[in-house]
Amino acid sequence: MGLIVQKFGGTSVGSIERIEAVAERVCRTQADGHQVAVVLSAMGGETDRLLDLAHQIQPDPAPRELDMLLATGEQVSIALLCMALRRRGRQARSYTGAQAGIRTDAAHNRARIQTIDPAALRADLQAGRIAVVAGFQGADAASNITTLGRGGSDTSAVALAAALEADECQIYTDVDGVYTTDPRVCESAARLEQITFEEMLEMASQGARVLQIRAVEFAGKYRVPLRVLSSFTEGPGTLISLEKPNMEKPIVSGVAFNRDEAKISILQVPEKPGVAARILGAVAEANIEVDVIIQNTAHGASNDLSFTVHRNDVPRTLTALESIKAEVGFAAIEADDKIAKVSLVGVGMRSHAGVASKMFGTLAEEGINIQMISTSEIKIAVIIDERYLELAVRSIHSAFGLDAQGIDNAVQEQENERI
Ligand code: ADP
Ligand code: ASP
Ligand code: MG
């Protein structure tokens, strides 16, 4: 007998039939003797539809009103699931984020959870009722409805699991676990039995949208046992754990990618101290996050500085840079949004030297030019032309022995290389 939080994503609640199937699964879990709290996303495509409605009125709607609108999507699915559960003779109650005690800061559209008071949910669970909570939303101290950023229902689920001290948080989605890379891009991607929080965090931050980054952060911080599973098929899914057993520590675990960034290049920046700080300071003041940064070697008295930002932030970045152009004295600004980032992730690369050269060599063999490079202890990321993204992902995946048929051998192959 345990307490389980089950989260179902948009595709999993995308139609009445699917909501009925979710109800069946929740009933089975309860019949197995568990207390069950459920967190739902909006029906698939609904959040995009609501966003589109807003943008038909205004390109830049007031964040508070946008949250009021977007939060409605999840309310539809929780009410429908409760009806489906009650038709099956179960006691179930739906809760908005605020009703579930989820208090956030006031940063509309990207709010962060501050506290959760799970008393109401706990009372339900102890009385044998199923609590069904709207993901992606909460309320700030002034009771304004807030949302947690796209994909935020994952974070709602993990945070509730932490607050309820659940035995496991299960994320049900349209793939049967975390794969070595997105199975929609690489057919030979293999499901991972386990992945560490650290690797999952790096995969998510490099673009693997199977889990929202903050959900992984939360799960790691509060040690919530987290599992990604399919809502359509049975299976063990992928366990996100603190450490992998030593035997199975491959050098690389996966390849992530991201098409959301754009490259900004600033040409002929005067070569003197403080200039990079001034340029990136202006970008930071505009509240724009910068990812990869590269500064070319000086040719005489100037050099070029390039960095990447989210594609949506390009117009604001250009405005911020134009405002300091005369003061800093650079020659020109260029923006290129036809780029993609491909990242290789693995805790094992900490202790292994040849990973970067093998990755770069693989890209060279395919004739793919590397525009920028960024590394961390457990990641190597490259910026390339967007046209070569799929080719790059597949060839790196294969070069590191991650292809499905070879996955059992991958550990051994990589071990052999080490020797
Ligand atoms: P949900 O609506 O259930 O939250 P998402 O679309 O947010 O689902 O996340 C699931 C999707 O994540 C999959 O359909 C898959 O295409 C994508 N994905 C990207 N990288 C990976 C990966 N490494 N493993 C599994 N799925 C991945
Ligand atoms: N419905 C929200 C979205 O589409 C939140 C979520 O599904 O996790 O981003
Ligand atoms: Mg998601």
Tab-separated table of C-alpha atoms and ligand atoms in Angstrom:
chain	number	residue	atom	x	y	z
A	1	MET	CA	0.000	0.000	0.000
A	2	GLY	CA	1.582	3.239	-1.094
A	3	LEU	CA	0.843	6.727	-2.297
A	4	ILE	CA	1.326	7.286	-6.007
A	5	VAL	CA	1.085	10.479	-8.056
A	6	GLN	CA	0.211	9.791	-11.693
A	7	LYS	CA	0.547	12.549	-14.284
A	8	PHE	CA	-0.968	12.242	-17.754
A	9	GLY	CA	0.158	14.531	-20.577
A	10	GLY	CA	-1.827	16.166	-23.374
A	11	THR	CA	-1.870	13.236	-25.822
A	12	SER	CA	-2.857	10.871	-23.004
A	13	VAL	CA	-6.021	12.904	-22.307
A	14	GLY	CA	-6.494	14.041	-25.927
A	15	SER	CA	-9.986	12.557	-26.451
A	16	ILE	CA	-12.887	11.119	-24.455
A	17	GLU	CA	-11.679	7.583	-25.276
A	18	ARG	CA	-8.259	8.391	-23.899
A	19	ILE	CA	-9.692	9.993	-20.778
A	20	GLU	CA	-11.707	6.784	-20.261
A	21	ALA	CA	-8.485	4.783	-20.640
A	22	VAL	CA	-6.770	7.013	-18.062
A	23	ALA	CA	-9.715	6.416	-15.702
A	24	GLU	CA	-9.256	2.653	-16.128
A	25	ARG	CA	-5.571	2.887	-15.288
A	26	VAL	CA	-6.186	5.057	-12.226
A	27	CYS	CA	-8.871	2.610	-11.017
A	28	ARG	CA	-6.453	-0.302	-11.439
A	29	THR	CA	-3.820	1.505	-9.383
A	30	GLN	CA	-6.326	2.179	-6.634
A	31	ALA	CA	-7.594	-1.415	-6.807
A	32	ASP	CA	-3.993	-2.546	-6.238
A	33	GLY	CA	-4.297	-0.883	-2.834
A	34	HIS	CA	-2.649	2.484	-3.472
A	35	GLN	CA	-3.779	6.004	-2.677
A	36	VAL	CA	-3.778	7.893	-5.963
A	37	ALA	CA	-3.413	11.585	-6.728
A	38	VAL	CA	-3.661	12.439	-10.420
A	39	VAL	CA	-2.244	15.477	-12.228
A	40	LEU	CA	-3.468	16.265	-15.722
A	41	SER	CA	-2.423	18.405	-18.670
A	42	ALA	CA	-4.911	20.081	-20.961
A	43	MET	CA	-6.237	17.940	-23.819
A	44	GLY	CA	-3.576	17.745	-26.572
A	45	GLY	CA	-3.345	20.922	-28.654
A	46	GLU	CA	-5.624	22.892	-26.324
A	47	THR	CA	-2.953	25.145	-24.820
A	48	ASP	CA	-1.740	26.021	-28.334
A	49	ARG	CA	-5.327	26.734	-29.413
A	50	LEU	CA	-5.860	29.078	-26.456
A	51	LEU	CA	-2.556	30.840	-27.159
A	52	ASP	CA	-3.612	31.320	-30.757
A	53	LEU	CA	-6.935	32.860	-29.670
A	54	ALA	CA	-5.055	35.332	-27.497
A	55	HIS	CA	-2.650	36.213	-30.305
A	56	GLN	CA	-5.542	36.891	-32.674
A	57	ILE	CA	-6.423	39.771	-30.382
A	58	GLN	CA	-2.958	41.012	-29.427
A	59	PRO	CA	0.588	39.872	-30.250
A	60	ASP	CA	1.683	40.487	-26.690
A	61	PRO	CA	-1.262	39.926	-24.337
A	62	ALA	CA	-1.072	40.937	-20.670
A	63	PRO	CA	0.628	38.021	-18.845
A	64	ARG	CA	-2.032	37.935	-16.119
A	65	GLU	CA	-4.855	37.603	-18.634
A	66	LEU	CA	-2.922	35.004	-20.605
A	67	ASP	CA	-2.608	32.882	-17.464
A	68	MET	CA	-6.326	33.243	-16.781
A	69	LEU	CA	-6.952	31.916	-20.296
A	70	LEU	CA	-4.317	29.143	-20.457
A	71	ALA	CA	-5.273	27.707	-17.061
A	72	THR	CA	-8.730	26.821	-18.387
A	73	GLY	CA	-7.338	23.982	-20.543
A	74	GLU	CA	-6.423	21.840	-17.540
A	75	GLN	CA	-9.777	22.478	-15.860
A	76	VAL	CA	-11.569	20.775	-18.731
A	77	SER	CA	-9.543	17.579	-18.479
A	78	ILE	CA	-9.700	17.253	-14.657
A	79	ALA	CA	-13.483	17.659	-14.603
A	80	LEU	CA	-13.929	15.095	-17.395
A	81	LEU	CA	-11.633	12.563	-15.697
A	82	CYS	CA	-13.526	12.916	-12.404
A	83	MET	CA	-16.778	12.235	-14.259
A	84	ALA	CA	-15.213	9.137	-15.845
A	85	LEU	CA	-13.986	7.938	-12.426
A	86	ARG	CA	-17.347	8.538	-10.762
A	87	ARG	CA	-19.125	6.639	-13.526
A	88	ARG	CA	-16.909	3.730	-12.504
A	89	GLY	CA	-18.178	4.014	-8.951
A	90	ARG	CA	-15.046	5.730	-7.577
A	91	GLN	CA	-15.074	8.779	-5.380
A	92	ALA	CA	-13.070	11.484	-7.089
A	93	ARG	CA	-12.706	15.240	-6.748
A	94	SER	CA	-11.078	17.726	-9.083
A	95	TYR	CA	-8.910	20.618	-7.881
A	96	THR	CA	-7.520	23.703	-9.568
A	97	GLY	CA	-3.892	24.396	-8.676
A	98	ALA	CA	-4.958	26.986	-6.089
A	99	GLN	CA	-7.501	24.607	-4.526
A	100	ALA	CA	-4.772	21.987	-4.290
A	101	GLY	CA	-2.746	24.455	-2.206
A	102	ILE	CA	-0.136	25.272	-4.877
A	103	ARG	CA	1.241	28.736	-4.131
A	104	THR	CA	3.606	30.305	-6.665
A	105	ASP	CA	5.481	33.550	-7.079
A	106	ALA	CA	3.849	36.263	-9.183
A	107	ALA	CA	5.894	35.729	-12.373
A	108	HIS	CA	2.992	35.155	-14.751
A	109	ASN	CA	3.560	32.627	-17.576
A	110	ARG	CA	6.693	31.235	-15.902
A	111	ALA	CA	5.789	31.142	-12.224
A	112	ARG	CA	7.745	29.038	-9.778
A	113	ILE	CA	6.121	26.968	-7.072
A	114	GLN	CA	6.921	28.372	-3.627
A	115	THR	CA	4.869	26.260	-1.239
A	116	ILE	CA	2.263	23.530	-1.319
A	117	ASP	CA	-0.299	22.937	1.402
A	118	PRO	CA	-1.474	19.413	0.645
A	119	ALA	CA	-4.015	19.199	3.521
A	120	ALA	CA	-7.112	19.033	1.308
A	121	LEU	CA	-5.610	16.389	-0.974
A	122	ARG	CA	-4.359	14.366	1.944
A	123	ALA	CA	-7.828	14.322	3.529
A	124	ASP	CA	-9.273	13.029	0.235
A	125	LEU	CA	-6.658	10.342	-0.158
A	126	GLN	CA	-7.095	9.146	3.420
A	127	ALA	CA	-10.845	8.932	2.863
A	128	GLY	CA	-10.262	6.718	-0.181
A	129	ARG	CA	-11.025	9.428	-2.729
A	130	ILE	CA	-8.986	10.056	-5.859
A	131	ALA	CA	-7.734	13.643	-6.044
A	132	VAL	CA	-7.413	15.003	-9.586
A	133	VAL	CA	-5.361	18.179	-9.855
A	134	ALA	CA	-4.981	20.642	-12.740
A	135	GLY	CA	-1.320	20.691	-13.722
A	136	PHE	CA	0.609	23.735	-14.990
A	137	GLN	CA	-1.108	26.201	-12.651
A	138	GLY	CA	-1.118	27.699	-9.182
A	139	ALA	CA	-1.968	31.011	-7.572
A	140	ASP	CA	0.209	33.811	-6.213
A	141	ALA	CA	-0.117	35.426	-2.785
A	142	ALA	CA	-2.835	37.753	-4.120
A	143	SER	CA	-4.802	34.767	-5.518
A	144	ASN	CA	-4.024	35.594	-9.141
A	145	ILE	CA	-3.951	32.472	-11.307
A	146	THR	CA	-0.422	31.755	-12.553
A	147	THR	CA	1.025	29.168	-14.970
A	148	LEU	CA	4.377	27.417	-14.758
A	149	GLY	CA	5.659	27.594	-18.349
A	150	ARG	CA	5.103	25.126	-21.187
A	151	GLY	CA	5.255	21.515	-20.101
A	152	GLY	CA	4.668	22.677	-16.510
A	153	SER	CA	2.313	19.856	-15.523
A	154	ASP	CA	5.379	17.651	-15.039
A	155	THR	CA	6.564	20.101	-12.391
A	156	SER	CA	3.131	20.229	-10.732
A	157	ALA	CA	3.174	16.439	-10.458
A	158	VAL	CA	6.668	16.184	-8.996
A	159	ALA	CA	6.043	19.038	-6.558
A	160	LEU	CA	2.812	17.434	-5.350
A	161	ALA	CA	4.580	14.093	-5.021
A	162	ALA	CA	7.218	15.788	-2.851
A	163	ALA	CA	4.597	17.563	-0.715
A	164	LEU	CA	2.586	14.364	-0.262
A	165	GLU	CA	5.757	12.321	0.311
A	166	ALA	CA	4.573	9.964	-2.402
A	167	ASP	CA	6.265	6.618	-2.956
A	168	GLU	CA	6.574	7.315	-6.678
A	169	CYS	CA	5.719	9.987	-9.222
A	170	GLN	CA	4.723	8.404	-12.526
A	171	ILE	CA	4.758	10.545	-15.669
A	172	TYR	CA	2.560	8.917	-18.338
A	173	THR	CA	3.164	10.146	-21.862
A	174	ASP	CA	3.072	9.063	-25.517
A	175	VAL	CA	6.423	7.218	-25.465
A	176	ASP	CA	7.230	4.309	-23.157
A	177	GLY	CA	10.141	5.925	-21.365
A	178	VAL	CA	13.183	8.115	-21.791
A	179	TYR	CA	15.132	7.171	-24.914
A	180	THR	CA	18.740	7.608	-25.926
A	181	THR	CA	17.391	10.327	-28.211
A	182	ASP	CA	13.964	11.479	-29.418
A	183	PRO	CA	12.516	8.322	-31.022
A	184	ARG	CA	10.623	10.529	-33.491
A	185	VAL	CA	13.899	11.684	-35.009
A	186	CYS	CA	15.996	8.542	-34.697
A	187	GLU	CA	14.274	5.198	-35.278
A	188	SER	CA	17.050	3.268	-33.640
A	189	ALA	CA	16.750	5.171	-30.346
A	190	ALA	CA	16.646	2.794	-27.385
A	191	ARG	CA	14.650	3.040	-24.179
A	192	LEU	CA	16.785	3.499	-21.077
A	193	GLU	CA	15.959	1.362	-18.040
A	194	GLN	CA	17.413	4.030	-15.780
A	195	ILE	CA	18.953	7.455	-16.070
A	196	THR	CA	20.421	9.599	-13.291
A	197	PHE	CA	18.793	12.899	-12.293
A	198	GLU	CA	21.953	14.665	-13.362
A	199	GLU	CA	21.859	13.212	-16.873
A	200	MET	CA	18.114	13.713	-17.194
A	201	LEU	CA	18.514	17.327	-16.153
A	202	GLU	CA	21.162	17.842	-18.814
A	203	MET	CA	19.059	16.013	-21.457
A	204	ALA	CA	15.998	18.145	-20.579
A	205	SER	CA	17.945	21.396	-20.581
A	206	GLN	CA	19.478	20.490	-23.939
A	207	GLY	CA	16.019	20.069	-25.457
A	208	ALA	CA	14.618	16.591	-24.654
A	209	ARG	CA	11.114	17.744	-23.869
A	210	VAL	CA	9.976	14.410	-22.423
A	211	LEU	CA	10.288	16.023	-18.965
A	212	GLN	CA	10.192	19.702	-18.053
A	213	ILE	CA	13.580	20.815	-16.681
A	214	ARG	CA	12.151	22.136	-13.437
A	215	ALA	CA	10.361	18.854	-12.788
A	216	VAL	CA	13.711	17.047	-12.903
A	217	GLU	CA	15.345	19.687	-10.700
A	218	PHE	CA	12.554	19.312	-8.167
A	219	ALA	CA	12.670	15.529	-8.228
A	220	GLY	CA	16.435	15.550	-7.671
A	221	LYS	CA	16.251	18.123	-4.885
A	222	TYR	CA	13.450	16.418	-2.968
A	223	ARG	CA	14.505	12.885	-3.951
A	224	VAL	CA	11.168	12.026	-5.489
A	225	PRO	CA	11.346	8.631	-7.194
A	226	LEU	CA	10.355	9.471	-10.768
A	227	ARG	CA	9.343	7.146	-13.595
A	228	VAL	CA	8.396	7.913	-17.207
A	229	LEU	CA	5.882	5.465	-18.696
A	230	SER	CA	3.544	5.065	-21.651
A	231	SER	CA	-0.146	5.681	-21.122
A	232	PHE	CA	-0.885	3.405	-24.090
A	233	THR	CA	1.145	0.294	-23.335
A	234	GLU	CA	2.284	-1.623	-20.277
A	235	GLY	CA	5.960	-1.722	-19.365
A	236	PRO	CA	8.532	-0.686	-16.796
A	237	GLY	CA	9.282	2.699	-18.416
A	238	THR	CA	12.408	4.562	-17.306
A	239	LEU	CA	13.375	5.166	-13.707
A	240	ILE	CA	15.121	8.460	-12.991
A	241	SER	CA	17.406	7.614	-10.109
A	242	LEU	CA	20.144	9.085	-7.971
A	243	GLU	CA	22.852	6.767	-9.248
A	244	LYS	CA	23.088	4.039	-11.823
A	245	PRO	CA	24.505	0.718	-10.746
A	246	ASN	CA	28.237	0.828	-11.500
A	247	MET	CA	28.103	-2.049	-13.936
A	248	GLU	CA	25.956	-0.028	-16.278
A	249	LYS	CA	27.753	3.242	-16.472
A	250	PRO	CA	28.196	3.957	-20.161
A	251	ILE	CA	30.237	6.986	-21.151
A	252	VAL	CA	27.300	8.542	-22.950
A	253	SER	CA	23.611	8.065	-22.235
A	254	GLY	CA	21.897	10.080	-24.892
A	255	VAL	CA	21.731	12.737	-27.575
A	256	ALA	CA	19.464	15.755	-27.124
A	257	PHE	CA	18.727	18.539	-29.573
A	258	ASN	CA	16.980	21.845	-29.764
A	259	ARG	CA	15.754	23.980	-32.643
A	260	ASP	CA	14.615	26.875	-30.487
A	261	GLU	CA	17.754	28.952	-30.501
A	262	ALA	CA	19.146	31.669	-32.783
A	263	LYS	CA	22.717	32.858	-33.147
A	264	ILE	CA	23.532	36.531	-32.709
A	265	SER	CA	26.910	37.698	-34.000
A	266	ILE	CA	28.440	41.048	-33.205
A	267	LEU	CA	31.120	41.997	-35.670
A	268	GLN	CA	34.315	43.938	-35.078
A	269	VAL	CA	33.958	44.462	-31.377
A	270	PRO	CA	36.777	46.718	-30.071
A	271	GLU	CA	39.418	44.632	-28.285
A	272	LYS	CA	39.443	46.148	-24.801
A	273	PRO	CA	38.517	45.057	-21.263
A	274	GLY	CA	34.860	45.301	-20.210
A	275	VAL	CA	33.341	45.177	-23.668
A	276	ALA	CA	31.915	41.643	-23.478
A	277	ALA	CA	30.496	42.467	-20.057
A	278	ARG	CA	28.814	45.577	-21.456
A	279	ILE	CA	27.294	43.671	-24.392
A	280	LEU	CA	26.064	40.663	-22.415
A	281	GLY	CA	25.031	42.980	-19.576
A	282	ALA	CA	22.682	44.833	-21.936
A	283	VAL	CA	21.161	41.499	-22.982
A	284	ALA	CA	20.765	40.378	-19.372
A	285	GLU	CA	19.157	43.688	-18.399
A	286	ALA	CA	16.515	42.986	-21.027
A	287	ASN	CA	15.865	39.709	-19.150
A	288	ILE	CA	17.065	37.572	-22.044
A	289	GLU	CA	18.824	34.302	-21.322
A	290	VAL	CA	22.023	33.611	-23.224
A	291	ASP	CA	23.159	30.053	-23.870
A	292	VAL	CA	26.336	29.306	-25.874
A	293	ILE	CA	28.923	32.110	-26.141
A	294	ILE	CA	31.994	32.259	-28.382
A	295	GLN	CA	34.553	34.995	-28.901
A	296	ASN	CA	36.861	34.749	-31.884
A	297	THR	CA	40.547	35.519	-31.674
A	298	ALA	CA	41.391	39.123	-32.174
A	299	HIS	CA	42.512	40.335	-35.585
A	300	GLY	CA	44.260	43.565	-34.812
A	301	ALA	CA	42.146	45.801	-32.624
A	302	SER	CA	38.825	43.968	-32.857
A	303	ASN	CA	37.187	40.551	-32.655
A	304	ASP	CA	33.759	39.004	-33.253
A	305	LEU	CA	31.454	37.875	-30.450
A	306	SER	CA	28.633	35.376	-31.002
A	307	PHE	CA	26.048	33.925	-28.655
A	308	THR	CA	22.728	32.122	-28.807
A	309	VAL	CA	19.346	33.169	-27.394
A	310	HIS	CA	15.835	31.737	-27.703
A	311	ARG	CA	14.382	32.451	-31.158
A	312	ASN	CA	11.453	34.335	-29.610
A	313	ASP	CA	13.932	36.702	-27.975
A	314	VAL	CA	15.711	37.768	-31.187
A	315	PRO	CA	13.794	41.043	-31.762
A	316	ARG	CA	14.313	42.143	-28.150
A	317	THR	CA	17.982	41.148	-28.270
A	318	LEU	CA	18.524	43.224	-31.410
A	319	THR	CA	16.830	46.226	-29.793
A	320	ALA	CA	19.009	45.893	-26.683
A	321	LEU	CA	22.176	45.666	-28.807
A	322	GLU	CA	21.262	48.554	-31.115
A	323	SER	CA	20.909	50.748	-28.036
A	324	ILE	CA	24.594	50.245	-27.091
A	325	LYS	CA	26.082	50.001	-30.590
A	326	ALA	CA	27.419	53.558	-30.740
A	327	GLU	CA	28.687	53.499	-27.161
A	328	VAL	CA	30.561	50.174	-27.541
A	329	GLY	CA	31.615	50.891	-31.092
A	330	PHE	CA	31.099	47.556	-32.859
A	331	ALA	CA	30.494	47.437	-36.610
A	332	ALA	CA	27.375	45.304	-37.135
A	333	ILE	CA	24.947	42.772	-35.672
A	334	GLU	CA	23.800	39.619	-37.484
A	335	ALA	CA	21.049	37.190	-36.452
A	336	ASP	CA	20.727	33.630	-37.767
A	337	ASP	CA	17.778	31.520	-36.673
A	338	LYS	CA	18.529	28.619	-39.016
A	339	ILE	CA	20.668	26.869	-36.453
A	340	ALA	CA	20.226	23.882	-34.155
A	341	LYS	CA	22.001	22.597	-31.087
A	342	VAL	CA	22.960	18.937	-30.703
A	343	SER	CA	24.243	17.695	-27.346
A	344	LEU	CA	25.828	14.485	-26.203
A	345	VAL	CA	25.151	13.705	-22.532
A	346	GLY	CA	26.632	11.189	-20.109
A	347	VAL	CA	28.018	11.089	-16.582
A	348	GLY	CA	30.708	8.673	-17.751
A	349	MET	CA	32.381	11.313	-19.957
A	350	ARG	CA	33.709	12.998	-16.821
A	351	SER	CA	36.473	10.468	-16.724
A	352	HIS	CA	36.951	9.960	-20.435
A	353	ALA	CA	38.993	12.112	-22.768
A	354	GLY	CA	38.194	11.086	-26.346
A	355	VAL	CA	34.499	11.901	-26.406
A	356	ALA	CA	34.659	15.376	-27.948
A	357	SER	CA	37.089	14.404	-30.691
A	358	LYS	CA	34.989	11.382	-31.600
A	359	MET	CA	31.846	13.529	-31.763
A	360	PHE	CA	33.536	16.214	-33.886
A	361	GLY	CA	35.085	13.551	-36.130
A	362	THR	CA	31.655	12.009	-36.729
A	363	LEU	CA	30.260	15.384	-37.783
A	364	ALA	CA	33.268	16.007	-40.028
A	365	GLU	CA	32.726	12.675	-41.803
A	366	GLU	CA	29.194	13.822	-42.632
A	367	GLY	CA	30.534	17.182	-43.842
A	368	ILE	CA	28.718	19.068	-41.059
A	369	ASN	CA	30.371	22.308	-39.997
A	370	ILE	CA	30.491	23.121	-36.278
A	371	GLN	CA	29.683	26.789	-35.655
A	372	MET	CA	29.969	26.871	-31.865
A	373	ILE	CA	30.900	24.481	-29.070
A	374	SER	CA	29.936	24.416	-25.430
A	375	THR	CA	30.814	21.848	-22.800
A	376	SER	CA	30.066	20.929	-19.225
A	377	GLU	CA	31.426	18.024	-17.197
A	378	ILE	CA	28.781	15.686	-18.559
A	379	LYS	CA	27.818	17.311	-21.881
A	380	ILE	CA	29.264	18.400	-25.208
A	381	ALA	CA	26.998	20.630	-27.294
A	382	VAL	CA	27.535	21.948	-30.818
A	383	ILE	CA	25.678	24.535	-32.846
A	384	ILE	CA	25.215	23.520	-36.480
A	385	ASP	CA	23.142	24.473	-39.509
A	386	GLU	CA	19.531	23.453	-38.835
A	387	ARG	CA	19.384	21.538	-42.135
A	388	TYR	CA	21.764	18.898	-40.801
A	389	LEU	CA	20.111	18.369	-37.440
A	390	GLU	CA	18.592	14.943	-38.078
A	391	LEU	CA	21.681	13.652	-39.857
A	392	ALA	CA	23.859	14.855	-36.982
A	393	VAL	CA	21.653	13.267	-34.316
A	394	ARG	CA	21.528	9.909	-36.109
A	395	SER	CA	25.211	9.724	-36.899
A	396	ILE	CA	26.340	10.713	-33.388
A	397	HIS	CA	23.812	8.282	-31.896
A	398	SER	CA	25.192	5.480	-33.999
A	399	ALA	CA	28.870	6.411	-33.560
A	400	PHE	CA	28.523	6.108	-29.780
A	401	GLY	CA	26.902	2.674	-29.988
A	402	LEU	CA	23.499	3.890	-28.777
A	403	ASP	CA	21.428	2.308	-31.555
A	404	ALA	CA	18.699	0.027	-30.214
A	405	GLN	CA	20.061	-3.294	-31.401
A	406	GLY	CA	23.450	-2.407	-29.992
A	407	ILE	CA	22.375	-0.950	-26.674
A	408	ASP	CA	23.274	-4.004	-24.611
A	409	ASN	CA	26.669	-3.970	-26.225
A	410	ALA	CA	27.127	-0.242	-25.887
A	411	VAL	CA	28.313	-0.430	-22.320
A	412	GLN	CA	30.790	-3.129	-23.157
A	413	GLU	CA	31.966	-1.419	-26.357
A	414	GLN	CA	32.586	1.788	-24.503
A	415	GLU	CA	34.342	-0.092	-21.728
A	416	ASN	CA	36.614	-1.718	-24.318
A	417	GLU	CA	37.506	1.667	-25.739
A	418	ARG	CA	38.514	2.842	-22.314
A	419	ILE	CA	41.112	0.097	-22.007
B	1	ADP	P1	3.268	15.121	-22.763
B	1	ADP	O1	2.212	15.832	-23.528
B	1	ADP	O2	2.849	13.755	-22.310
B	1	ADP	O3	3.838	15.954	-21.660
B	1	ADP	P2	5.583	15.734	-24.422
B	1	ADP	O4	5.274	15.940	-25.865
B	1	ADP	O5	5.801	16.926	-23.580
B	1	ADP	O6	4.422	14.807	-23.810
B	1	ADP	O7	6.862	14.770	-24.259
B	1	ADP	C1	6.905	13.521	-24.908
B	1	ADP	C2	7.702	13.643	-26.206
B	1	ADP	O8	9.056	13.942	-25.901
B	1	ADP	C3	7.793	12.364	-27.013
B	1	ADP	O9	6.675	12.221	-27.852
B	1	ADP	C4	9.110	12.526	-27.778
B	1	ADP	O10	8.904	12.903	-29.110
B	1	ADP	C5	9.823	13.671	-27.066
B	1	ADP	N1	11.196	13.352	-26.696
B	1	ADP	C6	12.268	14.147	-26.912
B	1	ADP	N2	13.389	13.580	-26.490
B	1	ADP	C7	13.042	12.374	-25.957
B	1	ADP	C8	13.787	11.323	-25.330
B	1	ADP	N3	15.107	11.387	-25.157
B	1	ADP	N4	13.093	10.249	-24.900
B	1	ADP	C9	11.764	10.162	-25.044
B	1	ADP	N5	11.014	11.131	-25.642
B	1	ADP	C10	11.643	12.228	-26.081
B	2	ASP	N1	-0.836	22.296	-21.057
B	2	ASP	C1	0.467	22.874	-20.816
B	2	ASP	C2	1.291	22.859	-22.103
B	2	ASP	O1	0.806	22.434	-23.147
B	2	ASP	C3	1.212	22.228	-19.700
B	2	ASP	C4	1.558	20.777	-19.907
B	2	ASP	O2	0.974	20.119	-20.760
B	2	ASP	O3	2.434	20.279	-19.182
B	2	ASP	O4	2.403	23.294	-22.095
B	3	MG	MG	5.328	17.441	-21.594
